Coordinates of C-alpha atoms and ligand atoms in Angstrom, one line a residue:
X1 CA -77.7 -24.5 17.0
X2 CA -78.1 -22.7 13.7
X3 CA -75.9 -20.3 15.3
X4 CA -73.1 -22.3 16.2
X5 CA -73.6 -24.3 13.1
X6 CA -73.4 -20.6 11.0
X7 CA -70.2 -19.9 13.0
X8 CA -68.6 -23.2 11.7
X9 CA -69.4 -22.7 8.5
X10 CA -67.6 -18.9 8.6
X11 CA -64.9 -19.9 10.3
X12 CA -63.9 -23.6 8.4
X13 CA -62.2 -21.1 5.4
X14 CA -60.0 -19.5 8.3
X15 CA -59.1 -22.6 10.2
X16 CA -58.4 -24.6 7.3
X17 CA -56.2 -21.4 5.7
X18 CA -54.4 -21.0 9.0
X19 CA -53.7 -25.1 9.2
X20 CA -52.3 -24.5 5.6
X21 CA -49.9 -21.3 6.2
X22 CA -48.8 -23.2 9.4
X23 CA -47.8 -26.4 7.4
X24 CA -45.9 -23.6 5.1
X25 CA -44.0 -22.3 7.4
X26 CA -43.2 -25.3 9.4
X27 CA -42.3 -27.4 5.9
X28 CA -40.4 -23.9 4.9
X29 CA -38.7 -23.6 8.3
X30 CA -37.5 -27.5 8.2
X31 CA -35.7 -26.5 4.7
X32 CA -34.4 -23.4 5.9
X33 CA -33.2 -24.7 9.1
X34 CA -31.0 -27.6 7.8
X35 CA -29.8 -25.5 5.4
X36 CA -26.1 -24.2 6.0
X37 CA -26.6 -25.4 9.7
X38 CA -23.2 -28.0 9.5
X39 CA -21.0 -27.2 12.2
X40 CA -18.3 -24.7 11.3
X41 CA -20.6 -23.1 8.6
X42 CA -20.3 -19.3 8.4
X43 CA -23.9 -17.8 8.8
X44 CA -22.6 -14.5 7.5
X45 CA -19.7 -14.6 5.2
X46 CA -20.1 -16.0 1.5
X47 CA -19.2 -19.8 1.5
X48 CA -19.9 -21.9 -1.2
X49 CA -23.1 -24.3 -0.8
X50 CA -20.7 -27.5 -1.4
X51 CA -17.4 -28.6 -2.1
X52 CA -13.9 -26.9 -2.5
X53 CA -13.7 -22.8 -2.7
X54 CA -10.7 -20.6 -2.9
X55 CA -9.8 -17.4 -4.1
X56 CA -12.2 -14.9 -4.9
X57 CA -12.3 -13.7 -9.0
X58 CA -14.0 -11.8 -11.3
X59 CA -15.5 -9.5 -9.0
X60 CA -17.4 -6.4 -11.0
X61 CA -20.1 -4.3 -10.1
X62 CA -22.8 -4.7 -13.3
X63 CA -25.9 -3.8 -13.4
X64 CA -27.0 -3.6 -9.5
X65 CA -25.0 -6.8 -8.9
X66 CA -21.7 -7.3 -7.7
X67 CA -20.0 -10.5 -9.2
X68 CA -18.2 -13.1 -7.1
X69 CA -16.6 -15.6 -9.0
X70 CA -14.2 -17.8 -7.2
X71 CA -11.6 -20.8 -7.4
X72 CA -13.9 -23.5 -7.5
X73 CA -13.8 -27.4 -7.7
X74 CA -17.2 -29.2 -8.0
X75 CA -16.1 -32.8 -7.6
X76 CA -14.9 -32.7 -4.1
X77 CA -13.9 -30.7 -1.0
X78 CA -10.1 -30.6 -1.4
X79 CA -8.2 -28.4 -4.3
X80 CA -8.9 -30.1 -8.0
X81 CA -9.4 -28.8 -11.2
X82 CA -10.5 -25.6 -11.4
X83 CA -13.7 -23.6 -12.5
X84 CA -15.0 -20.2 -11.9
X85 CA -17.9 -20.8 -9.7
X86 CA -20.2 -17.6 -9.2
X87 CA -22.9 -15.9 -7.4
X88 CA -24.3 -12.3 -7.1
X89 CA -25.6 -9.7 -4.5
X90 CA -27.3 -6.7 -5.1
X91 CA -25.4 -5.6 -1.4
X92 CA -22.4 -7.2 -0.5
X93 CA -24.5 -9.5 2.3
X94 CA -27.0 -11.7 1.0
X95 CA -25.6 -13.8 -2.0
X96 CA -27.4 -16.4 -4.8
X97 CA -25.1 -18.8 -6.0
X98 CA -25.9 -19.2 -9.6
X99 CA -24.2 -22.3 -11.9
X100 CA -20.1 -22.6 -12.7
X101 CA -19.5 -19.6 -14.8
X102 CA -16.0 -20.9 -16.5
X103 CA -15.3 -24.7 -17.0
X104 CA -12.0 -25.9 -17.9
X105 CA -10.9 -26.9 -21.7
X106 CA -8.3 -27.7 -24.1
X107 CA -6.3 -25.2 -23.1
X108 CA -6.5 -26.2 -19.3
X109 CA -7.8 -25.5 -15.7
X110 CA -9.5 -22.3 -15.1
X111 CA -7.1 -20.3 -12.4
X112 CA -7.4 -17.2 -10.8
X113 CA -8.4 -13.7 -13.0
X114 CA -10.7 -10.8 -12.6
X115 CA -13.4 -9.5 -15.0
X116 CA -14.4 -5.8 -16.1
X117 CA -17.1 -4.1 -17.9
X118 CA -16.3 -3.7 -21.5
X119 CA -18.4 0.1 -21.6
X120 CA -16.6 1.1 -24.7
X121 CA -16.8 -2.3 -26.1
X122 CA -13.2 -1.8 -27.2
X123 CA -13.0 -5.7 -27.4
X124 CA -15.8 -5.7 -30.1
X125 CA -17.6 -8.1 -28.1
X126 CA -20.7 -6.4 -27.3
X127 CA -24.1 -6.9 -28.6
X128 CA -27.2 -4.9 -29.3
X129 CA -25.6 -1.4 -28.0
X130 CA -25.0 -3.1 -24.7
X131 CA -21.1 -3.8 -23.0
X132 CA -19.8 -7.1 -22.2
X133 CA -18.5 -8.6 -19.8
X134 CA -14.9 -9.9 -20.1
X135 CA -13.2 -12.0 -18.1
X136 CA -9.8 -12.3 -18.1
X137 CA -8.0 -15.6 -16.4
X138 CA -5.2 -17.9 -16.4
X139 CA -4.7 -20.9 -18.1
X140 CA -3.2 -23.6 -16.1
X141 CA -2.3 -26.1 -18.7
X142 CA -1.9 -29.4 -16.4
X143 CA -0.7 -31.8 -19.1
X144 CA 1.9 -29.5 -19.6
X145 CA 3.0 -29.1 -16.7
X146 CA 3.1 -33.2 -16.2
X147 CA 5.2 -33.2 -19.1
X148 CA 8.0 -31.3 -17.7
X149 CA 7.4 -27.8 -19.5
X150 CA 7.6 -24.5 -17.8
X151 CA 5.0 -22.8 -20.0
X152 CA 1.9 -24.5 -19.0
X153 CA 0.3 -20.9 -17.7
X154 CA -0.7 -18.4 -20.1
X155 CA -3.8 -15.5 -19.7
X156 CA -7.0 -16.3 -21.4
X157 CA -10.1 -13.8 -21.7
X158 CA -13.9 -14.9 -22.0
X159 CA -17.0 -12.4 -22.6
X160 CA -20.5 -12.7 -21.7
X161 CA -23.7 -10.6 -23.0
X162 CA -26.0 -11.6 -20.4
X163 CA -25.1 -10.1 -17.0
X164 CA -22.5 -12.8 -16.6
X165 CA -24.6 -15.7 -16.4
X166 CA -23.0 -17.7 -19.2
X167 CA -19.4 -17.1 -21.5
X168 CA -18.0 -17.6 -24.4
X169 CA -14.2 -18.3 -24.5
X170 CA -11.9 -16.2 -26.7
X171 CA -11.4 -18.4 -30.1
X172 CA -8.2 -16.4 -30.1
X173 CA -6.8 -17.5 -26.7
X174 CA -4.3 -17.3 -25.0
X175 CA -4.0 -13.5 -25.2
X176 CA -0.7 -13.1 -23.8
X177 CA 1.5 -16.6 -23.9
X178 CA 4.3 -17.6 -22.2
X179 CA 7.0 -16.6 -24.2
X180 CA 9.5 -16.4 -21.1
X181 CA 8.8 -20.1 -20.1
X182 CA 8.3 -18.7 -16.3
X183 CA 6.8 -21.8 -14.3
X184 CA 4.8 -19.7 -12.1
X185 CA 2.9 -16.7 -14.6
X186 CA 0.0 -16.3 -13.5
X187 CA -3.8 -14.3 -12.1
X188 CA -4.2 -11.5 -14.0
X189 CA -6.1 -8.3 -13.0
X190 CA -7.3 -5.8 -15.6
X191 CA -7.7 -2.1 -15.2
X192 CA -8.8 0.7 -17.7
X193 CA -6.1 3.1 -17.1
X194 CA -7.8 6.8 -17.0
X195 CA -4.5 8.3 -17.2
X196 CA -3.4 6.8 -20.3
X197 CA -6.2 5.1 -21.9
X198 CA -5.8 1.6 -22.1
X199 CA -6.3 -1.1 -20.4
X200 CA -3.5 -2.0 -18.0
X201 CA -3.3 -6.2 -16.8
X202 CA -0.7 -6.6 -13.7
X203 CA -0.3 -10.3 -13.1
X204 CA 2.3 -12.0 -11.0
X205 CA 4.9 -13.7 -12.4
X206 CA 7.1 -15.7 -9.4
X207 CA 9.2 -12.9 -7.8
X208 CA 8.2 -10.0 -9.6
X209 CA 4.7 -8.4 -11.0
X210 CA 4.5 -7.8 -14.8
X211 CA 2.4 -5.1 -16.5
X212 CA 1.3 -5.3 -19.9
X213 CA -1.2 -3.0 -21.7
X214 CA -3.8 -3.5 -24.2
X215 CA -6.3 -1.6 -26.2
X216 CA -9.2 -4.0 -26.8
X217 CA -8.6 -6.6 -24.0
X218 CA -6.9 -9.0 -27.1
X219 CA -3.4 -7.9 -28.0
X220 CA -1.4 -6.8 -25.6
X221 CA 2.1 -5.4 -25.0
X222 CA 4.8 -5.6 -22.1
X223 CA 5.3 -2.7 -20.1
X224 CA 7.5 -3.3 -16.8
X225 CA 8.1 -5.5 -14.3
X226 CA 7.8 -4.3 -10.3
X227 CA 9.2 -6.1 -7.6
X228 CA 11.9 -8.1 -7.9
X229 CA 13.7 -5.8 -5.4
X230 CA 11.3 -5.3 -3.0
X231 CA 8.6 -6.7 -0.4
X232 CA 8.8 -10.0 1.1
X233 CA 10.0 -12.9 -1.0
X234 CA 9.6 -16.0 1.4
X235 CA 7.7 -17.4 -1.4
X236 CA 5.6 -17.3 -4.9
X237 CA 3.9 -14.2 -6.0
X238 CA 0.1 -14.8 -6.4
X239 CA -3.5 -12.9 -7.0
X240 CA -1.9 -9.5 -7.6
X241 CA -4.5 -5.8 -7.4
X242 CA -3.6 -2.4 -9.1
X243 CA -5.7 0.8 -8.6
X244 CA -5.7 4.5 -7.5
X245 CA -7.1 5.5 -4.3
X246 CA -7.1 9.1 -2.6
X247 CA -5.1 9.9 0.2
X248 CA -8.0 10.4 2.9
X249 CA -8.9 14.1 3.7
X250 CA -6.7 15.3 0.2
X251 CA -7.4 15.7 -3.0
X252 CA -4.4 13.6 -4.0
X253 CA -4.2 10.1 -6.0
X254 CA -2.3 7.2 -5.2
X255 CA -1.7 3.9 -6.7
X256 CA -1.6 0.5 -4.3
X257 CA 0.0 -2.4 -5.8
X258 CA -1.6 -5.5 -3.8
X259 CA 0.6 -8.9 -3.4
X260 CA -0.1 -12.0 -2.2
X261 CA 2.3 -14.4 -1.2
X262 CA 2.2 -18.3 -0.5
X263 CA 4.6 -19.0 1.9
X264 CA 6.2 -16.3 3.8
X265 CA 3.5 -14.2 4.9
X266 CA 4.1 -11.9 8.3
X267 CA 2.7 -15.2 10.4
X268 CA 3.3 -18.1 8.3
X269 CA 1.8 -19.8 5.2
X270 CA -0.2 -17.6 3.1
X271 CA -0.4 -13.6 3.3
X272 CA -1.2 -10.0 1.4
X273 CA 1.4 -7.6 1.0
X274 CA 0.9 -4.4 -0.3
X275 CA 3.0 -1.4 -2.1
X276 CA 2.5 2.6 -2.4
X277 CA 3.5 4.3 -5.0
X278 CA 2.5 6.0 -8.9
X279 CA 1.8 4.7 -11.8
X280 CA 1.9 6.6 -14.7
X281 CA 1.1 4.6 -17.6
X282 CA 3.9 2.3 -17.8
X283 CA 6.0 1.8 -14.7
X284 CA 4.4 1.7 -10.9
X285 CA 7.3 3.2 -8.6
X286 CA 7.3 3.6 -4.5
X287 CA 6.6 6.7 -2.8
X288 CA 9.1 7.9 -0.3
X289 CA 6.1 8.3 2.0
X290 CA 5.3 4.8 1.9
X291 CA 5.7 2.8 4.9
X292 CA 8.6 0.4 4.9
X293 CA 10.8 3.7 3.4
X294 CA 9.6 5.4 6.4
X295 CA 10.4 2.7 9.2
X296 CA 12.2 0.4 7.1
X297 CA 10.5 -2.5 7.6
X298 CA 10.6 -5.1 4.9
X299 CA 7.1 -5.3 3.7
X300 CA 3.2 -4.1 4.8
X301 CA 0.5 -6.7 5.0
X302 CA -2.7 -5.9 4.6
X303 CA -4.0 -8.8 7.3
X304 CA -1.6 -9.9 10.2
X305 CA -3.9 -12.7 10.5
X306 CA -3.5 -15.9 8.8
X307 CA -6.4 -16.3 7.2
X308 CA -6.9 -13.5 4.4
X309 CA -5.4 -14.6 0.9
X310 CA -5.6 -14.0 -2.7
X311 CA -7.6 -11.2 -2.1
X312 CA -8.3 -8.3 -4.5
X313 CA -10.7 -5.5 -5.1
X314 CA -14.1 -5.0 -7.3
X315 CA -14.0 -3.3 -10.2
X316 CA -16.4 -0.6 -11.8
X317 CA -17.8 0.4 -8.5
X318 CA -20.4 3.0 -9.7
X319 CA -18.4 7.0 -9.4
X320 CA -20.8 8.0 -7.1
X321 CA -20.2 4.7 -4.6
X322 CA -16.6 5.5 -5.3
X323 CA -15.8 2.7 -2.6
X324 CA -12.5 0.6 -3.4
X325 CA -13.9 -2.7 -1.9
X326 CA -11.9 -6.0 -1.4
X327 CA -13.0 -9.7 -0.4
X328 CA -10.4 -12.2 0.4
X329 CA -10.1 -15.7 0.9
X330 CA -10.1 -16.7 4.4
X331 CA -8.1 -19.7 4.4
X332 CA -4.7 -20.6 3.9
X333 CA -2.4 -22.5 2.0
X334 CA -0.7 -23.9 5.3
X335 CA -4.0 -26.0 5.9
X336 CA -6.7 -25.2 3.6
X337 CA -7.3 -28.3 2.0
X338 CA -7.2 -30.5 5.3
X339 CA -9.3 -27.9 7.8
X340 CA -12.4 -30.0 9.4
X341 CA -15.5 -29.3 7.2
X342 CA -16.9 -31.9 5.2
X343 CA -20.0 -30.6 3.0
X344 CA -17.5 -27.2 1.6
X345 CA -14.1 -26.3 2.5
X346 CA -13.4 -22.3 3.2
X347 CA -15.8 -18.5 3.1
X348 CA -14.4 -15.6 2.2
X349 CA -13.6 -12.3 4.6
X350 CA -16.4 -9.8 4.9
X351 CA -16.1 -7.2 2.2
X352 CA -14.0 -4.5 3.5
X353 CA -13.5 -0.8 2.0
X354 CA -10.0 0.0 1.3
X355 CA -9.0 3.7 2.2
X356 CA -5.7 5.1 2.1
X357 CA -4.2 7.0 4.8
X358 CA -1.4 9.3 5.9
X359 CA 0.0 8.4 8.7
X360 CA 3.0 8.7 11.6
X361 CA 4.4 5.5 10.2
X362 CA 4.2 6.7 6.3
X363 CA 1.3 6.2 4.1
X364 CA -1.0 2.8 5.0
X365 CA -4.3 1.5 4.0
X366 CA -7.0 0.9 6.1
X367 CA -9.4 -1.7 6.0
X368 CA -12.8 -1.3 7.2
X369 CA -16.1 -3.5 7.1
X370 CA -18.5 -2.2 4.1
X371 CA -21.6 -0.1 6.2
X372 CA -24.1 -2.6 4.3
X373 CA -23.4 -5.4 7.1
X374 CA -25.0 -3.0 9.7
X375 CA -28.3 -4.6 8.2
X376 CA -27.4 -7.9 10.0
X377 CA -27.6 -6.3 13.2
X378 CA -29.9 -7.0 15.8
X379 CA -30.7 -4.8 19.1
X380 CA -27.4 -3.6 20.8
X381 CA -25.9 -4.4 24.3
X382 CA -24.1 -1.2 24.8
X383 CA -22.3 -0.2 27.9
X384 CA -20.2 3.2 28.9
X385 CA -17.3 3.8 31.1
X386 CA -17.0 0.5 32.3
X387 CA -13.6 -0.6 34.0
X388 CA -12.0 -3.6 33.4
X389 CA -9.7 -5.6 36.1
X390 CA -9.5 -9.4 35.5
X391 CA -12.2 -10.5 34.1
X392 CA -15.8 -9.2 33.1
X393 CA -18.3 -12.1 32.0
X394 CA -20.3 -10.8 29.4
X395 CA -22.2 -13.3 28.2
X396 CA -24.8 -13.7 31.2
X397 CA -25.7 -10.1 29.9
X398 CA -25.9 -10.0 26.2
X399 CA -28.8 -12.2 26.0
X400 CA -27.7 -13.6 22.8
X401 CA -25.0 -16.1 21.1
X402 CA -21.3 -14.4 21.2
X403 CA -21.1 -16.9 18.0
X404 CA -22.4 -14.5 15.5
X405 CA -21.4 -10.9 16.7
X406 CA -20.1 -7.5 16.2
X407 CA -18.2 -5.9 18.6
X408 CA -16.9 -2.3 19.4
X409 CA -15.1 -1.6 21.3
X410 CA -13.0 2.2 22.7
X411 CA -10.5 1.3 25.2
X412 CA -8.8 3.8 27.4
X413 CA -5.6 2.8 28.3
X414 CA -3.3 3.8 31.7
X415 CA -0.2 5.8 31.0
X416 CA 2.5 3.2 30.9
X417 CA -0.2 0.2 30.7
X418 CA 1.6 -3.1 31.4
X419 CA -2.0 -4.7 30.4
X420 CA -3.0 -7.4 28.6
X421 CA -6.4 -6.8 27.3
X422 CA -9.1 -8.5 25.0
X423 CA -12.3 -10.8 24.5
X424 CA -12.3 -14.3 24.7
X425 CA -15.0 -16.8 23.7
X426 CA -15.3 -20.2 25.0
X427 CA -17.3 -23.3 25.6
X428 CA -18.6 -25.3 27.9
X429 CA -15.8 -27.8 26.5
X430 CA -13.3 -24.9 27.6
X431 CA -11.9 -24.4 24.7
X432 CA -11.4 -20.8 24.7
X433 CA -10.2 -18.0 21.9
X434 CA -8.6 -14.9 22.5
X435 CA -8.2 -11.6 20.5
X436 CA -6.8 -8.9 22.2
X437 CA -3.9 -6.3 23.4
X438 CA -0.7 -6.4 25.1
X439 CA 0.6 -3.1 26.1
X440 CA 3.7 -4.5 27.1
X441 CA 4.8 -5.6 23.6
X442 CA 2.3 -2.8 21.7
X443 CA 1.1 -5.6 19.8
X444 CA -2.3 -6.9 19.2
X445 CA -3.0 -10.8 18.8
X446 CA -4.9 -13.5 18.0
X447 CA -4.9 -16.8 20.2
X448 CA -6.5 -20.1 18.9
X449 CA -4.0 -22.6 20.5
X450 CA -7.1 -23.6 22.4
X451 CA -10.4 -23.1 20.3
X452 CA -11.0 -26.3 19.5
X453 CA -9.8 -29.2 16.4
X454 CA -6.7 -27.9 15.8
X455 CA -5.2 -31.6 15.2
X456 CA -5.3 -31.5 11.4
X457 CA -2.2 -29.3 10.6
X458 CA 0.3 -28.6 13.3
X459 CA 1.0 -25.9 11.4
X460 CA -2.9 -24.5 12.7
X461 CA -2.2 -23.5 15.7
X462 CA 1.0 -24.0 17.2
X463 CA 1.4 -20.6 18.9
X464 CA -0.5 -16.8 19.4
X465 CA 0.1 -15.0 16.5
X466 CA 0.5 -11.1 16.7
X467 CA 0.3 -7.6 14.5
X468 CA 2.2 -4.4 15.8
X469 CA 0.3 -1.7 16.5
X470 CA 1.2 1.2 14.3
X471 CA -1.1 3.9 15.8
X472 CA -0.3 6.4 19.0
X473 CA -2.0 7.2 21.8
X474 CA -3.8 5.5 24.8
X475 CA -7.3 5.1 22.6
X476 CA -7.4 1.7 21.6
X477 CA -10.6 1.3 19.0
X478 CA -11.8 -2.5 18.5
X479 CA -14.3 -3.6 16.0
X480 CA -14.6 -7.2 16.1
X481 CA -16.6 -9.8 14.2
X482 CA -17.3 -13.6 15.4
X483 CA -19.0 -15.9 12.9
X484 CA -19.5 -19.8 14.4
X485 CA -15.6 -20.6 13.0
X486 CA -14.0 -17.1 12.4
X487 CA -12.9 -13.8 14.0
X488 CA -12.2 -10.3 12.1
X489 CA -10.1 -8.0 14.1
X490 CA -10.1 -4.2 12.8
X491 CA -8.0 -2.3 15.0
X492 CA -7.1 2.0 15.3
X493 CA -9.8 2.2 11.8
X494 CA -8.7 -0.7 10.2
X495 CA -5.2 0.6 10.3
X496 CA -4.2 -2.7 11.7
X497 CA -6.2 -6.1 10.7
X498 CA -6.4 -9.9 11.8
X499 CA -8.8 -12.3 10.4
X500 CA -8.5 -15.7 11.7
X501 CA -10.7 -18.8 11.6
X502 CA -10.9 -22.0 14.1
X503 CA -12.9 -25.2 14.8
X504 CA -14.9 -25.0 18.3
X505 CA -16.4 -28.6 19.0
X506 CA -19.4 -27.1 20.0
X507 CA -20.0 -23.4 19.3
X508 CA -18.9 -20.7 21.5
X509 CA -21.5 -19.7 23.7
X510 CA -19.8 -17.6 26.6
X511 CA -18.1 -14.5 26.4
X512 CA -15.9 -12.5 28.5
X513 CA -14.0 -9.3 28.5
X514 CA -10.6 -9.6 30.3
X515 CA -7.8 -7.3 31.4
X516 CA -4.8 -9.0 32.9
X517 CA -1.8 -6.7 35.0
X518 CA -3.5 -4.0 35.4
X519 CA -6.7 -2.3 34.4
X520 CA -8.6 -0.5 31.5
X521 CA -11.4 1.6 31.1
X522 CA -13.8 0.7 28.5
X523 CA -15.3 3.9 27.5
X524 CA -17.5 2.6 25.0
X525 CA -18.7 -0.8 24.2
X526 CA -21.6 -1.9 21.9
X527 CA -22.5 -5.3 20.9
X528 CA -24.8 -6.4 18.3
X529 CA -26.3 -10.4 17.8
X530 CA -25.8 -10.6 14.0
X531 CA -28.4 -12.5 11.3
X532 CA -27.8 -15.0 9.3
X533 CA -27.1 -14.0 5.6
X534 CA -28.7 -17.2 4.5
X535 CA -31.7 -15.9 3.5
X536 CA -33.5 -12.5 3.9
Ligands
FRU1 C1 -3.7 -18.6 -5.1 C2 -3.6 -19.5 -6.3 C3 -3.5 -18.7 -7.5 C4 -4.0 -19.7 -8.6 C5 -5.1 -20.4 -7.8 C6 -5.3 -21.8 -8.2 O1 -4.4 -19.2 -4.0 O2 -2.5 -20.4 -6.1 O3 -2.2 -18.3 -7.8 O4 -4.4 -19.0 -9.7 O5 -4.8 -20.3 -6.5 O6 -6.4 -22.3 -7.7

């Protein structure tokens, strides 16, 4: 008795502490799993916690954190007035949103801009030895623009001395007006020019790109314009990127002129060109080795799917990082405001690094998925020299959701394929999606016409949507990633890209590899479940 008794009494502490951490966790993992768990919520790609998000802004690397402001409207889930919401990662995958950065005021709505580190406090904002942060952002002047002018956008700057978490506006704003009365003026992005030491703001200006120069971020001075004469002009000029890159495998330096547009993007509605060339101080002008001089085609996108827009690239990566890394938004204009989420409308793409390559077709970026995502993975499914004829279910074998994925994939192709060759993802509702290859046209494409709601736009999903394929040989390399609502397509390295989103009624949870007309060898395949980026 005093034995049992003697037990009780040493283990009451342990069975009452256990009964605690159990109610922990269980009360934690009630929290956590309600939490981003609507339907159509991204588990892995930055989306805001509520209400209306588009483009990315302000992104700078300070201080172990990367910066991602973005278009941002608190009061409901379709476009409104805009603020600079904000959040921070130490790694590109998990993300704290902090409070709205940049409110509107007297001067108007908060638009699209980008943000640098001040290092030589040129703008004589800086406190205590340390360098500010400036942002630098239009000013969309609403009244104005109900009143009939055409000079209700003008660029603005703001500072912060405390690792961006609050700003003080310019008293001295706007920084550069508009003199010209151009309706459309508009998302500046600043540089510090090595070359000729100052800072250098391209901003996009209805057809054309301006660049002005300043040297303390506050008076500035008209360089050139770029564009008028070339790249696509189906619509406005938006969210323009400047910055040298190296040729891959040289020593040499090129500059990359980056340009959305909103309409006439390579598959409707909203899309990213981009230019090659050199800058050298004043003017940006094409190289002959560029692309479109080399095949004549009319302009490069970055994305030949239709949901990567407005994106641009962060600035003061650390020299020894020496990454060029973009984010886009992964919506578009089309059907952003009417896409079926109710809690937040629209995530970002997956930060990709930019490299520049030279290639058959002239010189072409590449985009490629930053390495820190590999933490998300989970065990592989991985598979070798597997051939493909009709159709291989995959999902029986993976052992996990095909919703939240990586896959890669190295395809062998016949001489003379007539093949038409991908991954689809369905659901028990049959809807279905399809990313894949057809040899036939040498094109990749992407296929929602059947994922799911598609009934809010007709401009959604009307018809498959393709991207040539610019690379030679019978090596096709895939490297796909699925989250819930959204597919990311990096083809030959990233040389050709498609990001798409769409709307399952129920999440996808089979998976299949197919190979129509003929048949491929897979030589390689892995596939990875993928964590949510929620929380650690
Ligand atoms: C691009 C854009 C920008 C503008 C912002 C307004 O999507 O139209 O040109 O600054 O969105 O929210």
């Amino acid at each position: 008795m005093k034995n049992l008794i003697l037990s009780i009494l040493f283990f009451l502490p342990f069975l009452t502490g256990c009964q605690k951490s159990l109610e922990k966790e269980t009360s934690g993992a009630a929290v956590k799993s309600s939490y981003y768990t609507e339907p159509h919520r991204p588990q892995f790609h930055f989306s805001p916690e509520k209400m209306w998000m588009n483009d990315p802004n302000g992104m700078v690397y300070y201080e172990g954190e990367y910066h991602l402001f973005y278009q941002y409207y608190p009061d409901s889930n379709v476009w409104g007035p805009m603020h600079w919401g904000h959040a921070v990662s130490e790694d590109l995958v998990y993300w704290e949103h902090l409070p709205i950065a940049l409110y509107p005021d007297s001067l108007g709505l908060i638009f699209s801009g980008s943000a640098v580190v001040d290092w030589n406090n040129t703008s004589g904002f800086g406190e205590n030895g340390q360098p500010p942060l400036i942002a630098i952002f239009t000013h969309h002047d609403m009244e104005g623009e109900k009143a009939g002018r055409q000079d209700f956008q003008y660029q603005s700057i703001a500072y912060s001395n405390d690792r961006g978490r609050t700003w003080t506006k310019y008293a001295g704003n706007p920084v550069i007006p508009n003199t010209e009365k151009i309706r459309d003026f508009r998302d500046p992005k600043v540089i510090w020019d090595e070359g000729s030491q100052q800072w250098v703001m391209v901003f996009a200006a209805q057809n054309h790109v301006k660049l002005w120069a300043s040297p303390d971020l506050k008076t500035w001075t008209h360089l050139s314009d770029f564009g008028r004469e070339w790249g696509s002009h189906g619509g406005v000029w938006e969210c323009p990127d400047l910055f040298p890159i190296q040729i891959e495998n040289t020593g040499k330096t090129k500059w990359v002129l980056l340009l959305s547009i909103n309409p006439g993007s390579s598959n409707g509605g909203s899309g990213t060109q981009y230019f090659v060339g050199d800058f050298n101080g004043k003017n940006f002008t094409l190289d002959p080795s560029f692309a479109p001089l080399v095949t004549g085609e009319k302009a490069v996108w970055l994305d030949y799917g239709r949901d990567n827009y407005a994106g641009v690239t962060w600035s003061d990566i650390p020299q020894e990082d020496g990454r060029r890394i973009f984010l886009g938004w992964m919506s578009n204009w089309d059907y952003a405001n009417v896409v079926p989420t109710e809690a937040w409308r629209s995530a970002m793409t997956l930060p990709r690094q930019l490299k520049l390559k030279s290639t058959a077709t002239g010189l072409r970026l590449l985009s490629q998925p930053v390495k820190e995502l590999e933490v998300l993975r989970g065990a592989a499914y991985s598979r070798e020299g597997q051939t493909i004829n009709g159709e291989l279910d995959l999902g029986s074998q993976l052992g996990f959701s095909p919703s939240q994925m990586e896959v890669l994939l190295e395809v062998e192709l016949p001489e003379g394929a007539q093949t038409d060759f991908g991954i689809a993802l369905s659901n028990p509702k049959g809807e279905e999606y399809r990313i894949g290859y057809d040899a036939v046209q040498n094109k990749f494409y992407s296929d929602r016409t059947k994922a799911g709601a598609a009934g809010f736009s007709e401009k959604f999903a009307a018809k498959r949507h393709f991207a040539p394929r610019t690379s030679p040989g019978n090596t096709l390399r895939l490297h796909l990633f699925f989250d819930v609502a959204s597919c990311e397509l990096f083809a030959d390295d990233g040389e050709v890209v498609m990001t798409d989103i769409f709307f399952p009624t129920e999440n996808f949870s089979e998976v299949k590899a197919y190979s129509e007309g003929g048949e491929v060898n897979v030589s390689e395949m892995k596939v990875y479940p993928l964590k949510r980026a929620i929380e650690r």
